Short mmCIF file of C-alpha atoms and ligand atoms in Angstrom, two decimals:
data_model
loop_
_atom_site.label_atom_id
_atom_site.label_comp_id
_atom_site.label_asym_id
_atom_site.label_seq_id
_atom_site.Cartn_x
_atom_site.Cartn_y
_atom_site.Cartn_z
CA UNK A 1 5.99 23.23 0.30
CA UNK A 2 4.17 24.57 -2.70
CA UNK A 3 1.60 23.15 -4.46
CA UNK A 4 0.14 24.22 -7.68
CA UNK A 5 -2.87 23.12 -8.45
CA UNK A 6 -6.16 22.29 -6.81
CA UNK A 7 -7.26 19.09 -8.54
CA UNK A 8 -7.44 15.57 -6.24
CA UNK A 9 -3.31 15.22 -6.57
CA UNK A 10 -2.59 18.74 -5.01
CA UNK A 11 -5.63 18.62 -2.38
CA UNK A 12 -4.90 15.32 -1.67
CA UNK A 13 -1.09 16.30 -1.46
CA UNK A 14 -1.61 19.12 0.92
CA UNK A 15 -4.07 17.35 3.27
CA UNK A 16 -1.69 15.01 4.12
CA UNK A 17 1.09 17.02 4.86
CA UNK A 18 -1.04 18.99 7.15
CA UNK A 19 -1.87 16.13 8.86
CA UNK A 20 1.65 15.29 9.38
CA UNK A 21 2.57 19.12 10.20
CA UNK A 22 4.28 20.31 7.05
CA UNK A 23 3.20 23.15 6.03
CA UNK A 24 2.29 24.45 2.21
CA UNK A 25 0.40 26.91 -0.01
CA UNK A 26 -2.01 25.49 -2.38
CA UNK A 27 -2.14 28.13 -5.69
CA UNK A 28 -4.65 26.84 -8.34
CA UNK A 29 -5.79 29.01 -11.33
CA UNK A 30 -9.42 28.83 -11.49
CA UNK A 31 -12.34 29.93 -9.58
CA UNK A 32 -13.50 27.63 -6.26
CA UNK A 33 -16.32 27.43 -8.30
CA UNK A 34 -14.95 26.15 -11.32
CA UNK A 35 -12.75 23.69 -9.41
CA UNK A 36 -16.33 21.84 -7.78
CA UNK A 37 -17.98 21.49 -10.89
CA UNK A 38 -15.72 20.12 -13.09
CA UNK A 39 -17.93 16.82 -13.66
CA UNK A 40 -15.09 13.81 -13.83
CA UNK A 41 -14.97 10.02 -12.94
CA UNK A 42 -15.97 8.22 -9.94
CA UNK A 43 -14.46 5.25 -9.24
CA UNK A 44 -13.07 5.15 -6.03
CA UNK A 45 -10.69 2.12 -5.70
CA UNK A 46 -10.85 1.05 -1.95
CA UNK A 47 -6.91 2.26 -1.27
CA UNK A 48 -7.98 5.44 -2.23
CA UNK A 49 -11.12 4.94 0.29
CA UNK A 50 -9.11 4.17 2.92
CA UNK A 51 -6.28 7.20 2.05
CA UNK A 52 -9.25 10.02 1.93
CA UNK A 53 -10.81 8.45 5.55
CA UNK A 54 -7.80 8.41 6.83
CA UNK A 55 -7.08 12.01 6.26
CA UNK A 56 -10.41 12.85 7.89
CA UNK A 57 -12.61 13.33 4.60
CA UNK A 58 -14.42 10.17 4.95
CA UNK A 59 -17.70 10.58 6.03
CA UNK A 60 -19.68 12.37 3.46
CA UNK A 61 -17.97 9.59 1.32
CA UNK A 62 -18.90 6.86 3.79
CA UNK A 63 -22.57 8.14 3.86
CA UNK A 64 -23.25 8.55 0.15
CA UNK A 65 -20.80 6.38 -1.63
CA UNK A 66 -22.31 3.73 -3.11
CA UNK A 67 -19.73 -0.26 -2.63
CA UNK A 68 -19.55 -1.88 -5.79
CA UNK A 69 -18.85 -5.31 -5.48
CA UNK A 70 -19.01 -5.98 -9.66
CA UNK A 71 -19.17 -4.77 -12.95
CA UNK A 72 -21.10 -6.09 -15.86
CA UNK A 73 -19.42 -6.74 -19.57
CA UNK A 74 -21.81 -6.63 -22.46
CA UNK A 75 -20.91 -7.72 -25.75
CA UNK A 76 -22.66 -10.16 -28.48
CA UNK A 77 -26.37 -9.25 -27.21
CA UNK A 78 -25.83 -10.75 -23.62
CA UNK A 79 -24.38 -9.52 -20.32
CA UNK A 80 -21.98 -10.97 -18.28
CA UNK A 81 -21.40 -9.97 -14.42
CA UNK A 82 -17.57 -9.95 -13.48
CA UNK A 83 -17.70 -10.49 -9.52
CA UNK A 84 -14.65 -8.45 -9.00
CA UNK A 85 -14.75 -8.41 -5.03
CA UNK A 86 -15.34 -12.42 -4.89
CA UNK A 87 -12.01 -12.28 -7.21
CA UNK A 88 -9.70 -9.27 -5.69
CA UNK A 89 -10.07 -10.53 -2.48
CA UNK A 90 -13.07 -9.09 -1.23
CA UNK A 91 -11.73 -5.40 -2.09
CA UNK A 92 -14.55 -3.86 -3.93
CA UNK A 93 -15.56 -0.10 -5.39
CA UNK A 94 -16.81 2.98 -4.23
CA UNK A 95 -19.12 5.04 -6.39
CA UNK A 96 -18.48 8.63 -5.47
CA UNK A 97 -17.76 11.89 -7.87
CA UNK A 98 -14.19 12.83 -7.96
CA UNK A 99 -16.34 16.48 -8.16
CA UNK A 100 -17.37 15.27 -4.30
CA UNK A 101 -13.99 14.11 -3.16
CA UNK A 102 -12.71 17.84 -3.96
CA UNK A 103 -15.73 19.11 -2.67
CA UNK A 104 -14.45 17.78 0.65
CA UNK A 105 -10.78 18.21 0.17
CA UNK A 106 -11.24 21.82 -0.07
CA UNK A 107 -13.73 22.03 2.44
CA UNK A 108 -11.34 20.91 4.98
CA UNK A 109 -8.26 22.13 3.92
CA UNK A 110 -10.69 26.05 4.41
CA UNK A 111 -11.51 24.24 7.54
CA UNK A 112 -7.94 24.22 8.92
CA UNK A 113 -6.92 27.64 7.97
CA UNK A 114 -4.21 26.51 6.08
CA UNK A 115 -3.37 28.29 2.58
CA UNK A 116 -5.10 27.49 -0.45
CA UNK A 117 -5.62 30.18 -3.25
CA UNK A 118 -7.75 30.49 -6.23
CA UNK A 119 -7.93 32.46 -9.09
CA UNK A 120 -3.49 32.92 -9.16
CA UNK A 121 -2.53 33.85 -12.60
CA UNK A 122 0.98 33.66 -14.39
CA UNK A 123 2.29 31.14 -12.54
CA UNK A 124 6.12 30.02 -13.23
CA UNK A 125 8.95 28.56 -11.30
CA UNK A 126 11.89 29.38 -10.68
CA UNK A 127 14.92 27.70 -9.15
CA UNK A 128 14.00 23.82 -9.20
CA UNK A 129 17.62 22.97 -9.63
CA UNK A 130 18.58 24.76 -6.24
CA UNK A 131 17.41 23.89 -2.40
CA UNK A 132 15.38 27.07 -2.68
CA UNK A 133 12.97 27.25 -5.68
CA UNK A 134 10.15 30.05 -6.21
CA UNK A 135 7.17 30.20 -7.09
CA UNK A 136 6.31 33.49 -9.05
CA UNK A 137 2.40 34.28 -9.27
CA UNK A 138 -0.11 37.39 -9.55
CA UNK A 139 -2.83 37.22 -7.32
CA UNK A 140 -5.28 40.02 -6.27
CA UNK A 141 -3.68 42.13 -8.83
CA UNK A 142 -0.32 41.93 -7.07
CA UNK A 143 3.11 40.32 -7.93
CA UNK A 144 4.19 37.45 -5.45
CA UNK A 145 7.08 35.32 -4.92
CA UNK A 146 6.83 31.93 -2.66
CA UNK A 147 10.63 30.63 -1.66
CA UNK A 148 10.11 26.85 -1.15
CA UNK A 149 11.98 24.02 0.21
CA UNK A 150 10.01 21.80 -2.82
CA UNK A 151 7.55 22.31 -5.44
CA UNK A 152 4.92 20.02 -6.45
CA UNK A 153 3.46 20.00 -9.76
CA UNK A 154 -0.39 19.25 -9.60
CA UNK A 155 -1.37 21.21 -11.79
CA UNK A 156 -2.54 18.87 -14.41
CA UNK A 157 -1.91 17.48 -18.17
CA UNK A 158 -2.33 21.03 -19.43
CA UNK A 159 -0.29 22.47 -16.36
CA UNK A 160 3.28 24.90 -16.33
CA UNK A 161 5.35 23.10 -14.22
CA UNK A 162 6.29 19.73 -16.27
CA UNK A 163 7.90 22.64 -18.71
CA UNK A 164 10.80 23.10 -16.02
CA UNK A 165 12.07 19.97 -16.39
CA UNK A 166 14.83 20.51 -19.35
CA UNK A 167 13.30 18.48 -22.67
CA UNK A 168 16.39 16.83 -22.75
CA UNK A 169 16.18 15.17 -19.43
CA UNK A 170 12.23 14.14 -20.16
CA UNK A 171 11.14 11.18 -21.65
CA UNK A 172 7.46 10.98 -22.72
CA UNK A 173 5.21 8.17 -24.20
CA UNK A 174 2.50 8.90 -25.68
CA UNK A 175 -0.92 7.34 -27.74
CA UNK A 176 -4.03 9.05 -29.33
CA UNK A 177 -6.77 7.22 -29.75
CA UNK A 178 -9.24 7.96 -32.80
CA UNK A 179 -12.24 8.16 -30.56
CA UNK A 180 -13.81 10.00 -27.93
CA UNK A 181 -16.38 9.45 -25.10
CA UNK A 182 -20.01 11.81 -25.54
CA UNK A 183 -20.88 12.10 -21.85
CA UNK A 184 -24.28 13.07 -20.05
CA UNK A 185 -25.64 13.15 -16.34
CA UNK A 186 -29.16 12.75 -16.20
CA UNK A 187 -31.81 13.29 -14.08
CA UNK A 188 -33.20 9.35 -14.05
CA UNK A 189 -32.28 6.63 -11.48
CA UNK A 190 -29.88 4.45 -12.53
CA UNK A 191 -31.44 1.43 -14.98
CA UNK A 192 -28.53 -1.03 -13.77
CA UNK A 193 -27.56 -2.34 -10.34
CA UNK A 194 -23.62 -2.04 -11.55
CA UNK A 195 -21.60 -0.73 -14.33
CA UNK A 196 -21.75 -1.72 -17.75
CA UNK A 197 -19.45 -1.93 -20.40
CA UNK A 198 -20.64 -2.50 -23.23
CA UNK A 199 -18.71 -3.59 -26.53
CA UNK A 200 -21.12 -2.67 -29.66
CA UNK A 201 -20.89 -2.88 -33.56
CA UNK A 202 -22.20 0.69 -33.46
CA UNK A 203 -19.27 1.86 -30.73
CA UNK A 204 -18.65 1.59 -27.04
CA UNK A 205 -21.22 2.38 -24.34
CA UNK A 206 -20.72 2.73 -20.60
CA UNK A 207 -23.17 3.14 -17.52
CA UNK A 208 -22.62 4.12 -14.61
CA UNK A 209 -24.08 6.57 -11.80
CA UNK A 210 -23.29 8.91 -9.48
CA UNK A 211 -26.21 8.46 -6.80
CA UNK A 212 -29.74 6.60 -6.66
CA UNK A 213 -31.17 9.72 -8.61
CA UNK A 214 -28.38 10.53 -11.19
CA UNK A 215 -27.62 8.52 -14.43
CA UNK A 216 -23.74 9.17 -15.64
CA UNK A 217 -23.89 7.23 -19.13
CA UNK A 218 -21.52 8.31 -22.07
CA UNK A 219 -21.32 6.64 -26.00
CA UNK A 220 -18.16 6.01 -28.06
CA UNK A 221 -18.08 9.15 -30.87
CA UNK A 222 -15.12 11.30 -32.63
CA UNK A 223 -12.88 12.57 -30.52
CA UNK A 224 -13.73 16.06 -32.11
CA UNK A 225 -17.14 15.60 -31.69
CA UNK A 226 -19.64 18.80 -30.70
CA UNK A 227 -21.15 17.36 -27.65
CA UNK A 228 -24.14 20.46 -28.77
CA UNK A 229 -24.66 19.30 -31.90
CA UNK A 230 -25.52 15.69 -29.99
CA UNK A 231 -29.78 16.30 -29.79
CA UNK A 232 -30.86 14.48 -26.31
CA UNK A 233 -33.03 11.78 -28.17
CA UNK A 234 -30.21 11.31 -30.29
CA UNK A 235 -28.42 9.99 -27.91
CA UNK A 236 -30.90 7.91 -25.79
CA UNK A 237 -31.16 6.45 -29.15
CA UNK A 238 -27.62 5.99 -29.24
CA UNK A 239 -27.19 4.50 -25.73
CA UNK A 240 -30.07 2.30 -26.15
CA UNK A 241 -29.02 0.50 -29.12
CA UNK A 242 -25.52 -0.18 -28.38
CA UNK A 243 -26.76 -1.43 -24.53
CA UNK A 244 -30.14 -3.33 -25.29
CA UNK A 245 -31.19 -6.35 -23.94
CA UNK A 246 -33.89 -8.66 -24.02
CA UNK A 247 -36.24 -8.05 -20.65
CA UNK A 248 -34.31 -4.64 -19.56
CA UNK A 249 -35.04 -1.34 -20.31
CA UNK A 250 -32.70 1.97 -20.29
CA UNK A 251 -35.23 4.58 -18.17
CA UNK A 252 -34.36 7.88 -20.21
CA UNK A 253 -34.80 11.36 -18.14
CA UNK A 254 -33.98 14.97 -18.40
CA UNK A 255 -30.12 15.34 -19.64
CA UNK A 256 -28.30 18.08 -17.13
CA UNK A 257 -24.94 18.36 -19.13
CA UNK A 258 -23.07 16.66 -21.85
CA UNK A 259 -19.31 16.91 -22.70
CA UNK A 260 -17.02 15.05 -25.56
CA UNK A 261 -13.50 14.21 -23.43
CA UNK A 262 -10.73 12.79 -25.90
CA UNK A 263 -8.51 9.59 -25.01
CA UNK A 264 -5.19 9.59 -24.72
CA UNK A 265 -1.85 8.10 -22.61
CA UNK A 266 0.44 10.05 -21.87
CA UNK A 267 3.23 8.81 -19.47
CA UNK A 268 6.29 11.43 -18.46
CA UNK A 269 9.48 9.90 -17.12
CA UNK A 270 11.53 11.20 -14.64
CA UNK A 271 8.33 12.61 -12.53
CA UNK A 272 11.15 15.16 -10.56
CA UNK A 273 13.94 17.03 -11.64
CA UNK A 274 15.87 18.91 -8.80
CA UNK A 275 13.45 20.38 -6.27
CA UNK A 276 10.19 19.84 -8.64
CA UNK A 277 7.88 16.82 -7.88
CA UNK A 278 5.21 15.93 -10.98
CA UNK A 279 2.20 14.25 -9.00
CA UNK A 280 -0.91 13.02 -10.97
CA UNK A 281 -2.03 14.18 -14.45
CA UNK A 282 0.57 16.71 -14.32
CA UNK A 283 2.84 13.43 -15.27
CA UNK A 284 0.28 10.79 -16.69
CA UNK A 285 -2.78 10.60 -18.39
CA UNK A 286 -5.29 7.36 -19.01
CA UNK A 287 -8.10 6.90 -21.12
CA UNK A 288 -10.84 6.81 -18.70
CA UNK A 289 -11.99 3.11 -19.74
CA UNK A 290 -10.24 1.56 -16.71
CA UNK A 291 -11.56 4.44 -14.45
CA UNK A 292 -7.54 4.81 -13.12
CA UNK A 293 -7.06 8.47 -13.19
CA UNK A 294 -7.91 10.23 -9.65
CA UNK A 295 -6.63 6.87 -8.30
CA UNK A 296 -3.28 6.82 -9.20
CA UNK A 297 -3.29 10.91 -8.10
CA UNK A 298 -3.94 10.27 -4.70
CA UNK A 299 -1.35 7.33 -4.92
CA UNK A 300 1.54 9.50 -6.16
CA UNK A 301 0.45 12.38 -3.42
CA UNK A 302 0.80 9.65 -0.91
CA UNK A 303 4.18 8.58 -2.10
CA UNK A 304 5.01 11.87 -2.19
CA UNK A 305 3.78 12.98 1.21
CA UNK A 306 5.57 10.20 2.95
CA UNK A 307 8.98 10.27 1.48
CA UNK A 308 8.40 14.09 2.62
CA UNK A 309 7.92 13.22 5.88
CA UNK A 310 10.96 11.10 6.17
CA UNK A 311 12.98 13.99 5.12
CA UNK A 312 11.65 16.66 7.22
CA UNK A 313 12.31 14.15 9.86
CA UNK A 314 15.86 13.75 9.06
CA UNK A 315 15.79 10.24 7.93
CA UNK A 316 17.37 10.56 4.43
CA UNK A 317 16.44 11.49 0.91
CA UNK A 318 16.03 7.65 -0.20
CA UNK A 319 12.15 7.95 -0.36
CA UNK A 320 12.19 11.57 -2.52
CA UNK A 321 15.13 9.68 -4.31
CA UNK A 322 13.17 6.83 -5.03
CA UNK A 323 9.83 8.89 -5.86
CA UNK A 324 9.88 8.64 -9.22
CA UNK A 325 10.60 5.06 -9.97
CA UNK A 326 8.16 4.08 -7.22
CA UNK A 327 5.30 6.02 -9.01
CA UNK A 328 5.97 4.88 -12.56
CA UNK A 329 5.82 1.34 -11.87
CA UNK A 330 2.02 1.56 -10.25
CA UNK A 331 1.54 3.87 -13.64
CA UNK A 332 2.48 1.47 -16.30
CA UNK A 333 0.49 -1.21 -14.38
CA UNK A 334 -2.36 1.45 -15.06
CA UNK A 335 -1.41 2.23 -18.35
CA UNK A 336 -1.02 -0.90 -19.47
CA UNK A 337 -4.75 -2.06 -17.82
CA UNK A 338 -6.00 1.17 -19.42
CA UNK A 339 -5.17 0.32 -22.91
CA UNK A 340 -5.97 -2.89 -22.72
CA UNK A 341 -9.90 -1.73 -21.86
CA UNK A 342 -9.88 0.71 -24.17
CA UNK A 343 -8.52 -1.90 -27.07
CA UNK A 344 -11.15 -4.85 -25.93
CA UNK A 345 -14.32 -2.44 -25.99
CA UNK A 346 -14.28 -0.18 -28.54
CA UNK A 347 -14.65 -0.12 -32.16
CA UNK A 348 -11.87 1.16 -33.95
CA UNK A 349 -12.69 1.55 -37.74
CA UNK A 350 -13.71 -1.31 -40.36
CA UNK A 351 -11.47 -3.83 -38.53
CA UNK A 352 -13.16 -7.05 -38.82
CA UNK A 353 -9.75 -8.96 -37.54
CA UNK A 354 -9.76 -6.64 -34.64
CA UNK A 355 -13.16 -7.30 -33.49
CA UNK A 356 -13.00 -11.05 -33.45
CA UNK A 357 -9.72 -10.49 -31.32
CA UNK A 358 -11.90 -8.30 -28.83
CA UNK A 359 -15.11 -10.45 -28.59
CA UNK A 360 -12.19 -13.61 -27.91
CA UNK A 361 -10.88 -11.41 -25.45
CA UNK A 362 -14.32 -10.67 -23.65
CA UNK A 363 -15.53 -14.13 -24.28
CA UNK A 364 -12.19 -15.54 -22.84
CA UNK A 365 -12.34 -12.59 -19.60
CA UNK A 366 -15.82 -13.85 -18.45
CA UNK A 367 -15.65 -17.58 -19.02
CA UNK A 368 -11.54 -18.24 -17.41
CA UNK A 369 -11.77 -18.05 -13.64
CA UNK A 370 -7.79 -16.77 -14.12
CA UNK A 371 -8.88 -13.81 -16.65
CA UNK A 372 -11.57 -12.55 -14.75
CA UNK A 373 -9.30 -12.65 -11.93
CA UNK A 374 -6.59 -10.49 -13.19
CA UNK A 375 -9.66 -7.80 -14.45
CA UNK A 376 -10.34 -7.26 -11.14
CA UNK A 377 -7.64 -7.08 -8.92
CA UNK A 378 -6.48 -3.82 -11.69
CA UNK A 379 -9.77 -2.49 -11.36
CA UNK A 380 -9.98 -2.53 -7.54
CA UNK A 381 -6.04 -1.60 -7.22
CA UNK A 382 -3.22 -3.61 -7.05
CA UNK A 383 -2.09 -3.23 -3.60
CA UNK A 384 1.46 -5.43 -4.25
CA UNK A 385 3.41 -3.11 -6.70
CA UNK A 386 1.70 -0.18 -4.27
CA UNK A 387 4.24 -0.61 -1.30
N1 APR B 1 -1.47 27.32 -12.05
C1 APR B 1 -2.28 26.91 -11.05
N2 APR B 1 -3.16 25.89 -11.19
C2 APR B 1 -3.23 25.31 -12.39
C3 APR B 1 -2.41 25.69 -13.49
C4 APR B 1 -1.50 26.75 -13.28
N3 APR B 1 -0.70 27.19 -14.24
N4 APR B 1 -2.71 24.90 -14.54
C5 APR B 1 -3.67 24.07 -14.14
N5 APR B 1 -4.01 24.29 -12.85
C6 APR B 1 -5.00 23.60 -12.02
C7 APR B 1 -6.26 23.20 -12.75
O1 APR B 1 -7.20 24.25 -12.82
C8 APR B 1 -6.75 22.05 -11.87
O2 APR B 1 -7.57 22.50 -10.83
O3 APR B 1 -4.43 22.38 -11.59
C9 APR B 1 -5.47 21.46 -11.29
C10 APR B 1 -5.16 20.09 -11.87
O4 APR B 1 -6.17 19.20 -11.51
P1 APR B 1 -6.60 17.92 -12.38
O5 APR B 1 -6.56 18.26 -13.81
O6 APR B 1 -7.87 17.42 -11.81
O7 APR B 1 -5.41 16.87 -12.14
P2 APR B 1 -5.02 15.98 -10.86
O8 APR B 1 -5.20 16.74 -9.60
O9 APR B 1 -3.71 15.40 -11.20
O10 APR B 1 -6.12 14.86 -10.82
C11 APR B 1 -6.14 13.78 -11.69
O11 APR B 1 -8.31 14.43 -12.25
O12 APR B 1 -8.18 15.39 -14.36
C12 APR B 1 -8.69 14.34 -13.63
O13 APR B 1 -8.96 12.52 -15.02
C13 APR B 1 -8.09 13.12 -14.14
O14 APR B 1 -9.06 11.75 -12.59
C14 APR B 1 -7.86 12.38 -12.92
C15 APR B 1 -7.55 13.35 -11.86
C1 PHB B 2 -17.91 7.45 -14.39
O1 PHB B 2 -18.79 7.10 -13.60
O2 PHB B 2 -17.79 8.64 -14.72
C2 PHB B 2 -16.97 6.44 -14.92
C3 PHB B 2 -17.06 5.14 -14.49
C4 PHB B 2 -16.19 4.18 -15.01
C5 PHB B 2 -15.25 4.54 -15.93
C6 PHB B 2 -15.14 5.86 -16.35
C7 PHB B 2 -16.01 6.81 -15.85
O3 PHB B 2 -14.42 3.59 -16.45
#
């Protein structure tokens, strides 16, 4: 098998076929240490939990996650807690970096002396349409070729290997949205005992956390924003307007990085041509409202990994057959659960009709039983269409 691309989908990918004795090379791009400090999401679902424990990277996870049983919606001045485990079946959320979860992926993939390269440049593929694609690649200065039985591409939205499937075969959906997310970490313990979304006349707001000492809060702003040009008052400022609240108080501290990330969906159908396998961004994208990304990842590596198995084993193509279709349906679920986040909490222009649709919405999510109840099981993972 190769993999390119070291992100959650091809560490996740690789990790499981070790485990099941399949063996691949792992060729990513950028530095190790580039790769563990990318600062992304962290919203564990508990499928994914039970995947990464499973594969024996559990326990740094286990020890410094922090369970979620809730989230909090804010909109109109007052906040309203959405028990999501009491609703999804007592399935709950794990706070942990997706920064962490590669952290351990590559860790133990080192660990087991299997392959996994950094810093590979000019990657391309050749072949896909035979049993026997290639990978072509420079590394340490020197031309390589890897002859495959299958290729996965993991190598993310802006990655190579979607471009060998023939435009005319690939169907893609896609939506920009005409805002962006500010993000900062900061050196303060969290000021909330959950997340909160926040719906605001000034723009969305979300906070969240990474651990007891670090604050992970970001702001609705242009998606072409300078996150530089952001001074750090500024945006305390910012944060504590659109999240106030009578008797609480946002505890500001030092601000250790801030980034502007765009929104978009982005949904590529078939996810395989020939011998080539698309698995994670490399085939979808979500706006990170519905915290969906990494999940659904480490839900197509899975799929993946298993119909693989079945096939080394001799039992049949029907699995890598089915790959595709079996991906794409948990994506839409996610796409669709994505935009709809997105479209309740944020403020999109001068839109006066809109926003009394989105404060119905929010007013209607956390007063039905039924409506709360279909927030959370998407946020926690829908386990039915994940068979
Ligand atoms: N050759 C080798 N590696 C590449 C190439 C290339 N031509 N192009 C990109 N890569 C690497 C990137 O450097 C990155 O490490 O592929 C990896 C892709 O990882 P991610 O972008 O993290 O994508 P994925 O593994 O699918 O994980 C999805 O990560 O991007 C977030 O929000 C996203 O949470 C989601 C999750
Ligand atoms: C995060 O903690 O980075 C985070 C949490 C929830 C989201 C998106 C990002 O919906």
């Amino acid at each position: 098998m190769g993999i390119v691309g070291a992100g959650p989908a091809g560490l996740t990918l690789a990790r499981l076929l070790e485990r099941a004795g399949i063996e691949s090379v792992v060729l990513e791009d950028r530095t190790r240490e580039h790769v563990e400090h990318r600062t992304r999401a962290g919203v564990l679902e508990h499928g994914t939990v039970d995947l990464l424990r499973d594969v024996g990277v559990g326990e740094r996870l286990d020890r410094e996650g922090i369970v979620h049983r809730g989230i909090h919606l804010q909109f109109a001045g007052a906040r309203h807690h959405v028990p999501l485990a009491e609703l999804a079946g007592g399935r709950g959320i794990v706070i942990y970096g997706q920064t962490e979860v590669v952290k351990d992926l590559i860790a133990a993939r080192l660990e087991s002396g299997h392959p996994l390269l950094f810093e590979v440049a000019d990657v391309r593929l050749a072949g896909v349409e035979t049993d026997r694609p290639r990978i072509l690649f420079v590394h340490a200065g020197a031309q390589r070729e890897l002859e495959c039985d299958v290729v996965a591409g993991c190598d993310g939205f802006h990655g190579i290997t979607r471009g060998s499937i023939p435009s005319e075969l690939l169907r893609v959906y896609e939506r920009e949205y005409p805002y962006g997310w500010l993000g900062i970490l900061a050196a303060v313990a969290p000021s909330i005992d959950e997340l909160v979304y926040a719906h605001h006349e000034r723009g969305f707001a979300l906070l969240s956390l990474r651990s007891p000492e670090l604050s992970r809060y970001y702001i609705q702003c242009a998606p072409d924003e300078d996150a530089d040009a952001w001074e750090d008052a500024h945006i305390w400022e910012e944060l504590r307007r659109r999240t106030a609240l009578d008797g609480w108080e946002l505890e500001e501290g030092p601000i250790l990085e801030k980034g502007v990330t765009g929104m978009r969906s982005f949904v590529a159908d078939p996810m395989r041509h020939g011998r080539l396998f698309l698995v994670g961004d490399a085939a979808h994208i979500v706006p990170p409202t519905g915290a969906k990304g990494l999940n659904l990842a480490v839900a197509d590596a899975r799929t993946l990994a298993e119909a693989l198995v079945e096939w080394y084993a001799g039992r049949g193509t029907a699995g890598l057959d089915a790959y595709s279709e079996t991906c794409l349906r948990r994506v839409w679920r996610a796409e669709h659960f994505s935009y709809w986040m997105t479209s309740m909490l944020h403020r999109n222009g001068d839109d006066p009709f809109e926003e009394q649709l989105q404060l119905s919405q929010l007013r209607y999510v956390t007063s039905s039983r039924a409506a709360a109840a279909s927030l959370a099981e998407n946020y926690v993972g829908l386990t039915t269409i994940m068979a």
